[in-house]
């Protein structure tokens, strides 16, 4: 099994998971952490561009296609539709990385520790009452229901980073 701590950011679409991650990751790196991310996509996606060699090679049937430069490496696998994607099946791909933390965007039903992002004005139901894996709720307004978990200010990624470093990581 994976020895790298996993922490999910769980919320409904449009709540700001990616926005928070883009603000949170630099703060965690400033604190000396090596951070990876696994992001769930609900649709097909392309990371290469039509007309580029990697795209053309993949379109020709190559799988995987690896693109390498002095600063980056990307490996693109092409699959037939395999139905629902499960987090546990993705973990071996990062198992040998030298990371202190893997942040997981999406996979809100995975059995991993997670911070629920909640914006009451959006009207979505809470996840924490039915998910014992939620360890905190990050929100931008007072919660309309009692919450026994730590409540974090969604607009203060520095405080969320502190929570991760001091309260979540070993």
GROMACS .gro file of C-alpha atoms in nm, residues 8-164:
model
  157
    8UNK     CA    1  -0.885   1.476  -0.041
    9UNK     CA    2  -1.061   1.801  -0.115
   10UNK     CA    3  -1.424   1.701  -0.156
   11UNK     CA    4  -1.702   1.923  -0.283
   12UNK     CA    5  -1.959   1.960  -0.554
   13UNK     CA    6  -1.853   2.105  -0.888
   14UNK     CA    7  -1.813   2.481  -0.886
   15UNK     CA    8  -1.723   2.505  -0.517
   16UNK     CA    9  -1.359   2.600  -0.580
   17UNK     CA   10  -1.152   2.285  -0.533
   18UNK     CA   11  -0.901   2.366  -0.807
   19UNK     CA   12  -0.885   2.732  -0.706
   20UNK     CA   13  -0.806   2.636  -0.348
   21UNK     CA   14  -0.544   2.383  -0.461
   22UNK     CA   15  -0.365   2.643  -0.674
   23UNK     CA   16  -0.341   2.867  -0.368
   24UNK     CA   17  -0.267   2.588  -0.119
   25UNK     CA   18   0.010   2.404  -0.303
   26UNK     CA   19   0.259   2.696  -0.303
   27UNK     CA   20   0.196   2.748   0.070
   28UNK     CA   21   0.264   2.381   0.143
   29UNK     CA   22   0.579   2.393  -0.071
   30UNK     CA   23   0.696   2.702   0.124
   31UNK     CA   24   0.662   2.486   0.436
   32UNK     CA   25   0.901   2.234   0.278
   33UNK     CA   26   0.651   1.974   0.160
   34UNK     CA   27   0.678   1.785  -0.167
   35UNK     CA   28   0.321   1.772  -0.295
   36UNK     CA   29   0.160   1.565  -0.570
   37UNK     CA   30  -0.199   1.580  -0.693
   38UNK     CA   31  -0.444   1.328  -0.832
   39UNK     CA   32  -0.741   1.497  -1.001
   40UNK     CA   33  -1.055   1.313  -1.104
   41UNK     CA   34  -1.201   1.413  -1.441
   42UNK     CA   35  -1.561   1.321  -1.516
   43UNK     CA   36  -1.505   1.324  -1.890
   44UNK     CA   37  -1.249   1.249  -2.155
   45UNK     CA   38  -0.962   1.495  -2.168
   46UNK     CA   39  -0.654   1.567  -2.377
   47UNK     CA   40  -0.332   1.701  -2.232
   48UNK     CA   41  -0.164   1.715  -2.568
   49UNK     CA   42  -0.271   1.943  -2.851
   50UNK     CA   43  -0.413   1.852  -3.191
   51UNK     CA   44  -0.140   1.869  -3.453
   52UNK     CA   45   0.147   1.815  -3.206
   53UNK     CA   46   0.359   1.503  -3.248
   54UNK     CA   47   0.243   1.342  -2.922
   55UNK     CA   48  -0.120   1.390  -3.019
   56UNK     CA   49  -0.060   1.245  -3.365
   57UNK     CA   50   0.122   0.944  -3.220
   58UNK     CA   51  -0.163   0.876  -2.977
   59UNK     CA   52  -0.419   0.916  -3.255
   60UNK     CA   53  -0.220   0.663  -3.458
   61UNK     CA   54  -0.273   0.409  -3.180
   62UNK     CA   55   0.035   0.434  -2.957
   63UNK     CA   56  -0.038   0.385  -2.588
   64UNK     CA   57   0.133   0.491  -2.376
   65UNK     CA   58   0.296   0.797  -2.528
   66UNK     CA   59   0.570   0.959  -2.320
   67UNK     CA   60   0.679   1.317  -2.384
   68UNK     CA   61   1.002   1.420  -2.213
   69UNK     CA   62   1.197   1.744  -2.186
   70UNK     CA   63   1.462   1.870  -1.948
   71UNK     CA   64   1.187   2.004  -1.718
   72UNK     CA   65   0.883   1.777  -1.762
   73UNK     CA   66   0.761   1.426  -1.829
   74UNK     CA   67   0.410   1.327  -1.927
   75UNK     CA   68   0.280   0.982  -2.002
   76UNK     CA   69  -0.054   0.950  -2.176
   77UNK     CA   70  -0.237   0.619  -2.177
   78UNK     CA   71  -0.533   0.562  -2.405
   79UNK     CA   72  -0.803   0.324  -2.278
   80UNK     CA   73  -1.136   0.202  -2.397
   81UNK     CA   74  -1.405   0.335  -2.164
   82UNK     CA   75  -1.353   0.143  -1.841
   83UNK     CA   76  -1.647   0.283  -1.650
   84UNK     CA   77  -1.599   0.451  -1.314
   85UNK     CA   78  -1.241   0.535  -1.219
   86UNK     CA   79  -1.129   0.435  -0.869
   87UNK     CA   80  -0.866   0.619  -0.666
   88UNK     CA   81  -0.702   0.300  -0.538
   89UNK     CA   82  -0.620   0.201  -0.896
   90UNK     CA   83  -0.433   0.530  -0.953
   91UNK     CA   84  -0.214   0.517  -0.641
   92UNK     CA   85   0.050   0.276  -0.776
   93UNK     CA   86   0.144   0.537  -1.037
   94UNK     CA   87   0.268   0.768  -0.760
   95UNK     CA   88   0.382   0.504  -0.511
   96UNK     CA   89   0.751   0.548  -0.591
   97UNK     CA   90   0.753   0.926  -0.598
   98UNK     CA   91   0.942   1.112  -0.326
   99UNK     CA   92   0.640   1.298  -0.188
  100UNK     CA   93   0.529   1.412   0.156
  101UNK     CA   94   0.162   1.447   0.061
  102UNK     CA   95  -0.077   1.364  -0.222
  103UNK     CA   96  -0.374   1.595  -0.249
  104UNK     CA   97  -0.676   1.439  -0.416
  105UNK     CA   98  -0.928   1.652  -0.602
  106UNK     CA   99  -1.259   1.482  -0.653
  107UNK     CA  100  -1.311   1.116  -0.567
  108UNK     CA  101  -1.542   1.249  -0.295
  109UNK     CA  102  -1.667   0.900  -0.208
  110UNK     CA  103  -1.319   0.749  -0.164
  111UNK     CA  104  -1.237   0.619   0.183
  112UNK     CA  105  -0.956   0.868   0.251
  113UNK     CA  106  -0.922   1.163   0.487
  114UNK     CA  107  -1.070   1.471   0.330
  115UNK     CA  108  -1.153   1.834   0.384
  116UNK     CA  109  -1.502   1.918   0.270
  117UNK     CA  110  -1.534   2.250   0.086
  118UNK     CA  111  -1.876   2.402   0.137
  119UNK     CA  112  -2.029   2.730   0.023
  120UNK     CA  113  -2.375   2.756   0.185
  121UNK     CA  114  -2.495   3.002  -0.082
  122UNK     CA  115  -2.463   2.728  -0.348
  123UNK     CA  116  -2.726   2.518  -0.170
  124UNK     CA  117  -2.550   2.181  -0.195
  125UNK     CA  118  -2.596   1.922   0.079
  126UNK     CA  119  -2.320   1.864   0.330
  127UNK     CA  120  -2.096   1.559   0.296
  128UNK     CA  121  -1.967   1.539   0.655
  129UNK     CA  122  -2.283   1.402   0.824
  130UNK     CA  123  -2.265   1.088   0.609
  131UNK     CA  124  -1.888   1.058   0.557
  132UNK     CA  125  -1.673   0.971   0.858
  133UNK     CA  126  -1.361   1.042   0.648
  134UNK     CA  127  -1.425   1.418   0.647
  135UNK     CA  128  -1.180   1.564   0.901
  136UNK     CA  129  -1.266   1.935   0.859
  137UNK     CA  130  -1.500   2.166   0.672
  138UNK     CA  131  -1.367   2.468   0.484
  139UNK     CA  132  -1.639   2.724   0.429
  140UNK     CA  133  -1.685   3.088   0.336
  141UNK     CA  134  -1.981   3.153   0.569
  142UNK     CA  135  -2.120   3.032   0.900
  143UNK     CA  136  -2.260   2.681   0.868
  144UNK     CA  137  -2.637   2.654   0.904
  145UNK     CA  138  -2.614   2.320   1.087
  146UNK     CA  139  -2.405   2.205   1.385
  147UNK     CA  140  -2.065   2.068   1.287
  148UNK     CA  141  -1.840   1.884   1.535
  149UNK     CA  142  -1.539   1.909   1.301
  150UNK     CA  143  -1.281   2.186   1.273
  151UNK     CA  144  -1.415   2.468   1.056
  152UNK     CA  145  -1.162   2.638   0.830
  153UNK     CA  146  -1.195   2.965   0.643
  154UNK     CA  147  -1.211   2.880   0.273
  155UNK     CA  148  -1.070   3.225   0.196
  156UNK     CA  149  -0.762   3.167   0.415
  157UNK     CA  150  -0.553   2.900   0.242
  158UNK     CA  151  -0.268   2.984   0.481
  159UNK     CA  152  -0.478   2.860   0.774
  160UNK     CA  153  -0.580   2.551   0.578
  161UNK     CA  154  -0.210   2.483   0.508
  162UNK     CA  155  -0.139   2.519   0.880
  163UNK     CA  156  -0.417   2.270   0.958
  164UNK     CA  157  -0.272   2.020   0.710
   0.00000   0.00000   0.00000
